[in-house]
Coordinates of N, CA, C and O in Angstrom, one line a residue:
X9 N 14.2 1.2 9.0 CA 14.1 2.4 9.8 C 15.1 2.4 11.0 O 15.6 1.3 11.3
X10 N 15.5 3.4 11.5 CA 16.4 3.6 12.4 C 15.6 3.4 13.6 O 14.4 3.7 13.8
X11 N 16.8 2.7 14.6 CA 16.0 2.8 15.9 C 16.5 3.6 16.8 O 17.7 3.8 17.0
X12 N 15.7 4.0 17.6 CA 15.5 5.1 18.2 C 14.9 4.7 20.0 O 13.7 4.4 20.2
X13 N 15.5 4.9 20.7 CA 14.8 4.6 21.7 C 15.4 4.6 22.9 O 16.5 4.1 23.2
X14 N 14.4 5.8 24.1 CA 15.2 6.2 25.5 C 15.1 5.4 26.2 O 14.2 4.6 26.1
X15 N 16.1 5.5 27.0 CA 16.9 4.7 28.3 C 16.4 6.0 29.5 O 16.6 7.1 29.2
X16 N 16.1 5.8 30.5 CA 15.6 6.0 32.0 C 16.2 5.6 32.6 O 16.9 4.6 32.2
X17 N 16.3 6.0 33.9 CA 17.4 5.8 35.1 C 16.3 5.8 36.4 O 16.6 5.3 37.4
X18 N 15.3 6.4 36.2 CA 14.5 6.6 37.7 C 14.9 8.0 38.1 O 14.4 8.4 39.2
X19 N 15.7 8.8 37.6 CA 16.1 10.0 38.7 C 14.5 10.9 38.3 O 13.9 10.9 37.2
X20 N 14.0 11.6 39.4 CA 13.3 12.2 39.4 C 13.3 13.5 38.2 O 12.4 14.2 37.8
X21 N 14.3 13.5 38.1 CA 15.0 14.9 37.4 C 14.4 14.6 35.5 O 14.1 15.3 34.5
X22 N 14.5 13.9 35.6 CA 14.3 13.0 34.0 C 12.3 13.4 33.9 O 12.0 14.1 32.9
X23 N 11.4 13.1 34.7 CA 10.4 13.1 34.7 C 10.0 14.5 34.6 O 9.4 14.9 33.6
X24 N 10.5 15.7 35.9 CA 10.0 16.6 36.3 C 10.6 17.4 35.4 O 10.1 18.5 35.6
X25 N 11.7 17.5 34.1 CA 12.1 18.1 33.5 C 11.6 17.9 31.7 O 11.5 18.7 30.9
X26 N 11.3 16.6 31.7 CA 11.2 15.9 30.9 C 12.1 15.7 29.6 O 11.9 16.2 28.5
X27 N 13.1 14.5 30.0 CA 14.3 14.2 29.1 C 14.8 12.6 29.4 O 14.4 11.9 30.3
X28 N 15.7 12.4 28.3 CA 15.9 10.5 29.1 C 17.2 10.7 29.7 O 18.0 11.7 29.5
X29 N 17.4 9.8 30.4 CA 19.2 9.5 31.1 C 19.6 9.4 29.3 O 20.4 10.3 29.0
X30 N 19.4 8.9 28.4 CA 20.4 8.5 27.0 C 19.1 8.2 25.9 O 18.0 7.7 26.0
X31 N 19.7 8.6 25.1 CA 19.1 8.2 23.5 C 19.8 7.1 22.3 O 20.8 7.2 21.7
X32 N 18.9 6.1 22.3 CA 20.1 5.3 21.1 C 19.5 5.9 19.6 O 18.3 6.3 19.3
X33 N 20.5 6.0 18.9 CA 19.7 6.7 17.7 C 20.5 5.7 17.1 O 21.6 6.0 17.3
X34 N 20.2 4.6 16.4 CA 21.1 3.7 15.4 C 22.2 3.3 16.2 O 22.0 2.7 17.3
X35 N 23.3 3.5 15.8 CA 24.4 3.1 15.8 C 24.8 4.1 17.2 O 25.7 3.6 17.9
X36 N 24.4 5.1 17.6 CA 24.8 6.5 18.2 C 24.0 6.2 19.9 O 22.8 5.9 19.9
X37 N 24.8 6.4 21.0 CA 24.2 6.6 22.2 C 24.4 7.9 22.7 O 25.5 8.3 22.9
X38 N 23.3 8.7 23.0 CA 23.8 10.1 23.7 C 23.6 9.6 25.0 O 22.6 8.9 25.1
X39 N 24.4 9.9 26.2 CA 23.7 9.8 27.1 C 23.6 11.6 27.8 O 24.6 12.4 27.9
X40 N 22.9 11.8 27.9 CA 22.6 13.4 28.6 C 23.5 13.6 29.6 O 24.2 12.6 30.1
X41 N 23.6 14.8 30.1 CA 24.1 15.1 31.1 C 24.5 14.9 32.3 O 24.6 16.0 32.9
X42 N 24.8 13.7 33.4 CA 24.3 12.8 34.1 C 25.6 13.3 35.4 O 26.7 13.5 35.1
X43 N 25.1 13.5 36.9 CA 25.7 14.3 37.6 C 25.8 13.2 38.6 O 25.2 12.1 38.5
X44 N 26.5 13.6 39.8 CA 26.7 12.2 41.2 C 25.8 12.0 42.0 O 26.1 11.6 43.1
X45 N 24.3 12.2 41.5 CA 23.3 11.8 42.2 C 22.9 10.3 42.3 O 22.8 9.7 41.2
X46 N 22.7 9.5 43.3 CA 22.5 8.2 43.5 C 20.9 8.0 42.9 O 20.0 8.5 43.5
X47 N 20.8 7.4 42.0 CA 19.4 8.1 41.4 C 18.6 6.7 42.3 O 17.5 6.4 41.7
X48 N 18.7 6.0 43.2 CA 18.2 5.2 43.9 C 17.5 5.6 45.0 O 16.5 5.1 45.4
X49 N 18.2 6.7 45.9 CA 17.9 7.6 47.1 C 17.5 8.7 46.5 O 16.4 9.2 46.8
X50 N 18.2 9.3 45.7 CA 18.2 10.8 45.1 C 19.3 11.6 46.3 O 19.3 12.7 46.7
X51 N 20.0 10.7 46.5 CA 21.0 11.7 47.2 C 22.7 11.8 46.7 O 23.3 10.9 46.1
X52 N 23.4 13.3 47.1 CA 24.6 13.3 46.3 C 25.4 13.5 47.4 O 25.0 14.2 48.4
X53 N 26.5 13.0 47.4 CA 27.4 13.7 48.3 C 28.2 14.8 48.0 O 28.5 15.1 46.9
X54 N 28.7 15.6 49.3 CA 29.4 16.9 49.2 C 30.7 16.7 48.7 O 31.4 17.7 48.5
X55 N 31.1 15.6 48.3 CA 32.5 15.5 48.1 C 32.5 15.9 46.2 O 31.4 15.8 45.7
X56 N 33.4 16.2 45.5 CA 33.2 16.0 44.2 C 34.5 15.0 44.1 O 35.4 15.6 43.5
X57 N 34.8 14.0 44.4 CA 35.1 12.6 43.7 C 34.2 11.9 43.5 O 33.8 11.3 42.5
X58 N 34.0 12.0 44.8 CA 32.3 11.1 45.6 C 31.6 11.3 44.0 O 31.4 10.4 43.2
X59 N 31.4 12.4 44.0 CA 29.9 12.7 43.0 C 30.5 12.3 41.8 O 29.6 11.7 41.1
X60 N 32.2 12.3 40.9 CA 32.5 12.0 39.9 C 32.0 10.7 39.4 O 31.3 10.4 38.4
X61 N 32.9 9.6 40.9 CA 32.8 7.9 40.8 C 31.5 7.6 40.6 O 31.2 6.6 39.9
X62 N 30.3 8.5 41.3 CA 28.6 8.2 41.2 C 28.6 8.8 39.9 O 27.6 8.4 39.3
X63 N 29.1 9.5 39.5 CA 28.4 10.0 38.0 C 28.9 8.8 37.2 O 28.1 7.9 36.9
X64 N 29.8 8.7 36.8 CA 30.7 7.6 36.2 C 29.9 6.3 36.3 O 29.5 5.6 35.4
X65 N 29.6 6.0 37.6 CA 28.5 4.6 37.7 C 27.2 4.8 36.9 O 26.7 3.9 36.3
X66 N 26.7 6.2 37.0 CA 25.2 6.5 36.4 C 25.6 6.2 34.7 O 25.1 5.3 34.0
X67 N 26.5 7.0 34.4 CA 27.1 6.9 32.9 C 26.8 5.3 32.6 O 26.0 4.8 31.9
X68 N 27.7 4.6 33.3 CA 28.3 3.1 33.0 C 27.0 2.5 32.8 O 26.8 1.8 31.8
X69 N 25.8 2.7 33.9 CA 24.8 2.1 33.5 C 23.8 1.8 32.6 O 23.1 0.8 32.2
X70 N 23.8 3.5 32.1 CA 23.2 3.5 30.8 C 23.8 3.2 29.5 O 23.0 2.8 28.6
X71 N 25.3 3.3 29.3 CA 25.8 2.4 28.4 C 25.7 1.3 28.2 O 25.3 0.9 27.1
X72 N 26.0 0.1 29.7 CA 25.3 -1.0 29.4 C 24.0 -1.5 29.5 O 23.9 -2.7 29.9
X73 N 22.8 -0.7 29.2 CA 21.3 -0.7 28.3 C 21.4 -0.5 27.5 O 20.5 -1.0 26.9
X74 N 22.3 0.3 26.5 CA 22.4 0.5 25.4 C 23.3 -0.6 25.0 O 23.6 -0.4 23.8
X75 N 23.8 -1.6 25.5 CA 24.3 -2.2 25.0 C 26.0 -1.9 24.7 O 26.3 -2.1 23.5
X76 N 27.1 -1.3 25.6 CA 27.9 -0.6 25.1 C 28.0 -0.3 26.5 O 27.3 -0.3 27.5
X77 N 29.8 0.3 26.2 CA 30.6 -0.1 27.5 C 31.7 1.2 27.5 O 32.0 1.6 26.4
X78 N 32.2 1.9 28.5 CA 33.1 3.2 28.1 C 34.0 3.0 26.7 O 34.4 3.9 26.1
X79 N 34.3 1.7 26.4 CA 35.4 1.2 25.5 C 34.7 2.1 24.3 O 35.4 2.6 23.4
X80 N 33.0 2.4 24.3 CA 32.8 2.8 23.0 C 32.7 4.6 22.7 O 32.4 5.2 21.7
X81 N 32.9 5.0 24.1 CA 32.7 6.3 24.0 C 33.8 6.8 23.6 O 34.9 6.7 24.2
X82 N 33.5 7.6 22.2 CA 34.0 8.7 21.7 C 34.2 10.3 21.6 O 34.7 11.0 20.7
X83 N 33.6 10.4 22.9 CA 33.5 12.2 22.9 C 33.0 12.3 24.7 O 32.0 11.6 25.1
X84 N 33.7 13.0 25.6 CA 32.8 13.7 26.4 C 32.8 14.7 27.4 O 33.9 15.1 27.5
X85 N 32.1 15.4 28.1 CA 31.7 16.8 27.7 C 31.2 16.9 29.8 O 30.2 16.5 30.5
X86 N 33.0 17.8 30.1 CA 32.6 17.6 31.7 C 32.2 18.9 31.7 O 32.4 19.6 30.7
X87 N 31.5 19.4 32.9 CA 30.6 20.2 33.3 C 30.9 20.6 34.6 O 30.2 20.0 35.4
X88 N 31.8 21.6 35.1 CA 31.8 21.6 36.7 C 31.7 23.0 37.1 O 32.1 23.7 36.1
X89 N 31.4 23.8 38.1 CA 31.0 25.5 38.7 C 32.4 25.7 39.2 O 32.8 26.9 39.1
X90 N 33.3 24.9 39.7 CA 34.4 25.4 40.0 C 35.6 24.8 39.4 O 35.7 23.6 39.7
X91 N 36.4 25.1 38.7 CA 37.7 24.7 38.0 C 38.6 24.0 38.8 O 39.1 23.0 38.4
X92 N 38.8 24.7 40.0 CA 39.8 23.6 41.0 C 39.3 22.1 40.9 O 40.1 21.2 40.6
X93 N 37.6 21.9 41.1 CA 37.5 20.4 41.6 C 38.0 19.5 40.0 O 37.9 18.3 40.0
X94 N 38.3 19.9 39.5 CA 38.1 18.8 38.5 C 39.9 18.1 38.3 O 40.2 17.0 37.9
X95 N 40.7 18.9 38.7 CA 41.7 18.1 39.0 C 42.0 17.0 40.1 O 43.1 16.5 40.1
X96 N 41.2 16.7 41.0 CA 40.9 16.0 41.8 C 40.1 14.9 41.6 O 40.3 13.9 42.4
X97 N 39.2 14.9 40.5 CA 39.0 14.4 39.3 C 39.3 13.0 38.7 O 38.7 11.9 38.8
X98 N 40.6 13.5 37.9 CA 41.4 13.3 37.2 C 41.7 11.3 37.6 O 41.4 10.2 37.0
X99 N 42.0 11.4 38.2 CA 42.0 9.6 38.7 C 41.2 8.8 38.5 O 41.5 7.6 38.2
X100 N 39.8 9.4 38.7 CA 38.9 8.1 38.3 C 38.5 8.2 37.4 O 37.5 7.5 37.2
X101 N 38.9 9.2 36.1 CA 38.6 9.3 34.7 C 39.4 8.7 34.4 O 39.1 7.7 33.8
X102 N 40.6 8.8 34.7 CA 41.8 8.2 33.9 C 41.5 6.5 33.4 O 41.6 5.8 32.4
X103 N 41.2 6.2 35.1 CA 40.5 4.8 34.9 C 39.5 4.2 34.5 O 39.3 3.1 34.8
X104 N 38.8 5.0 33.8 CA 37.6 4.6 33.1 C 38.1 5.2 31.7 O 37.3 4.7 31.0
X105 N 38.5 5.5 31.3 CA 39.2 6.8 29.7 C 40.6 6.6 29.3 O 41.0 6.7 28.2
X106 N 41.5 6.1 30.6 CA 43.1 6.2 30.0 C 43.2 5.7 28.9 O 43.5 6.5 28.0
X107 N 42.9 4.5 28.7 CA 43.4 3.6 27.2 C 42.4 4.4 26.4 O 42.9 4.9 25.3
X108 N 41.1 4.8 26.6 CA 40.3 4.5 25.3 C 40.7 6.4 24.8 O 40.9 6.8 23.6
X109 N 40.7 7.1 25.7 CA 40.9 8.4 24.9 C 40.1 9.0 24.2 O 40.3 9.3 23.1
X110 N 38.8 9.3 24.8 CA 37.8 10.1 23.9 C 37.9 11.1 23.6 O 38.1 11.7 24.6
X111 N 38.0 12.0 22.6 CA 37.8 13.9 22.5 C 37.2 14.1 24.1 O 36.4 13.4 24.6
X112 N 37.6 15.1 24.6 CA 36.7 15.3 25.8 C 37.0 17.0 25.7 O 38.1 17.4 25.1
X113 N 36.0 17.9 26.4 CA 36.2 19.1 26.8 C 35.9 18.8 28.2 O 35.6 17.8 28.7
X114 N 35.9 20.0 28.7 CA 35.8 20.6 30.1 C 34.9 21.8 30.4 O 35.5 22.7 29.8
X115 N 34.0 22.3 30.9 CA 33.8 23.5 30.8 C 33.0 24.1 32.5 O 32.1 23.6 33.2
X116 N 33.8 25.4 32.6 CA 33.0 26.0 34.2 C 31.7 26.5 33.7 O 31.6 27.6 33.2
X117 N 30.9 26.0 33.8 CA 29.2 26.7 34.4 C 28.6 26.0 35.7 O 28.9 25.1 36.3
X118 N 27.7 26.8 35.7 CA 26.7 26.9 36.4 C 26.0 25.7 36.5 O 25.6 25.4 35.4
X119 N 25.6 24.6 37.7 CA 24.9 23.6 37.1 C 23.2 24.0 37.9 O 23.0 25.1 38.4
X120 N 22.5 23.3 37.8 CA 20.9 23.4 38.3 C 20.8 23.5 39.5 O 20.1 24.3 40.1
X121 N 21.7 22.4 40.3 CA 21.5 22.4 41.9 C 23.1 22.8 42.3 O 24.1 22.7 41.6
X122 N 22.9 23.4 43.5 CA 23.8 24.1 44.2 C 24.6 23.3 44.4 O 25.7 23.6 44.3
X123 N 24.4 21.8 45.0 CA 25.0 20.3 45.8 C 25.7 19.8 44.5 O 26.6 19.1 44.7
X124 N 25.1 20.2 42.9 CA 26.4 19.8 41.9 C 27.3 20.3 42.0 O 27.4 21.5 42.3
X125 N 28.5 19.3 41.9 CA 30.0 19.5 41.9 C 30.4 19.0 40.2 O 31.0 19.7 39.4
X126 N 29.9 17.8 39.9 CA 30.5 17.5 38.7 C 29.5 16.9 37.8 O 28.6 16.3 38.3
X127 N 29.5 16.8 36.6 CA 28.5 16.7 35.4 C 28.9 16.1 34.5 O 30.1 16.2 34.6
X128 N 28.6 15.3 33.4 CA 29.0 15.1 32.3 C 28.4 14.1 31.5 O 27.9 13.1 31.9
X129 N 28.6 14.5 30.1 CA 27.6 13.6 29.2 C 29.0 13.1 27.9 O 30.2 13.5 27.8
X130 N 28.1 12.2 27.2 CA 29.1 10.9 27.1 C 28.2 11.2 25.3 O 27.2 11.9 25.1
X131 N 28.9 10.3 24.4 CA 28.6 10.0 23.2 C 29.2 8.9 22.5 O 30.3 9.1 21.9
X132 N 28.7 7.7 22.4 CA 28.9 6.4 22.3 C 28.6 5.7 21.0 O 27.5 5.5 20.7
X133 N 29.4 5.3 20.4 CA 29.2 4.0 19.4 C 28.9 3.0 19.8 O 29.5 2.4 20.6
X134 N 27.9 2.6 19.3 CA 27.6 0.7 19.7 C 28.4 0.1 19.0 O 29.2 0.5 18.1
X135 N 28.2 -1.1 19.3 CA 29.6 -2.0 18.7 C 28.2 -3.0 17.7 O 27.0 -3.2 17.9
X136 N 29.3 -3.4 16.5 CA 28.4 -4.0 15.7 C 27.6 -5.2 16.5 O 26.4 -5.3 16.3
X137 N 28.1 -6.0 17.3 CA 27.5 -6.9 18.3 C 27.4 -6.4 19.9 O 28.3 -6.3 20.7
X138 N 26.0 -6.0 20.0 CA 26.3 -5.3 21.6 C 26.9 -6.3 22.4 O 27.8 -6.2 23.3
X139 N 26.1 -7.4 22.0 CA 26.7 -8.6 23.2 C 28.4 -9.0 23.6 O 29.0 -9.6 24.5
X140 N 28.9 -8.1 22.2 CA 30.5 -8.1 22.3 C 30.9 -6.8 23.1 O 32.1 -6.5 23.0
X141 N 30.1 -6.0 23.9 CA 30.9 -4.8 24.3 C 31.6 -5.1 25.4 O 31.2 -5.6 26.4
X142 N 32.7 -4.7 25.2 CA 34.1 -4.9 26.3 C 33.8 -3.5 27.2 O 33.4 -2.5 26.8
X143 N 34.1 -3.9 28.6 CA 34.4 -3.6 29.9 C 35.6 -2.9 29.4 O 36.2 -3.5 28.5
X144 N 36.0 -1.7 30.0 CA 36.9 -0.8 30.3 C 37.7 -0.9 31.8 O 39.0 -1.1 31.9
X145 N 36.8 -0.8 32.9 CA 37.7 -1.1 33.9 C 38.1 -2.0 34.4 O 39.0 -1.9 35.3

């Protein structure tokens, strides 16, 4: 049987909405949507780097529960209300993504809270030995 099984983060948002930070489905990690909220305080800051580096940290964490490291993501899917911020962006993706090169889009909407600046969800391969997943940065 395949395994199947969500990963939580603590953000309030997960509960009161009802969804996980990520899904391992076999071989496959989704992690949802995951934005620069410090899911420890529940607080974000006004900056959107600020919020990118904290999304990027929220991402990283749930990869490694799933066993799996940016090295494995193959696809992902940014999310921001204004088109300027995401070139500003661009630096601390590079450094978490330069070598590995996932398919990625981009897209302007709308996010839930006003204080979102930046968003994004990830789609991950596990590695046939998780205990082998290689660090990216």
């Amino acid at each position: 049987m395949t395994e199947r099984r969500m990963i939580v983060s603590g953000s309030t948002f997960e509960e009161e909405i009802g969804y996980a930070r990520a899904v391992i489905d076999g071989d496959w990690v989704h992690v949802s949507g995951t934005t620069g909220f410090d899911y420890a305080t529940m607080t974000i800051s006004a900056d959107v780097v600020e919020q990118a580096e904290q999304c990027l940290r929220n991402v990283e964490s749930a990869l490694a529960e799933a066993g799996c490291s940016f090295a494995d993501v193959v696809r992902v899917r940014y999310l921001l209300p204004d088109r300027e911020d995401f070139a500003p962006c661009w630096p601390a993706l590079r450094r978490r993504f330069g070598d590995i090169r996932p398919a990625a889009t981009m897209l302007v909407c709308g996010l839930s809270d006003p204080r979102m600046k930046f968003e994004m969800e990830v789609y991950a391969r596990r590695p046939a030995d998780p205990r082998h997943a290689t660090a990216a940065c």
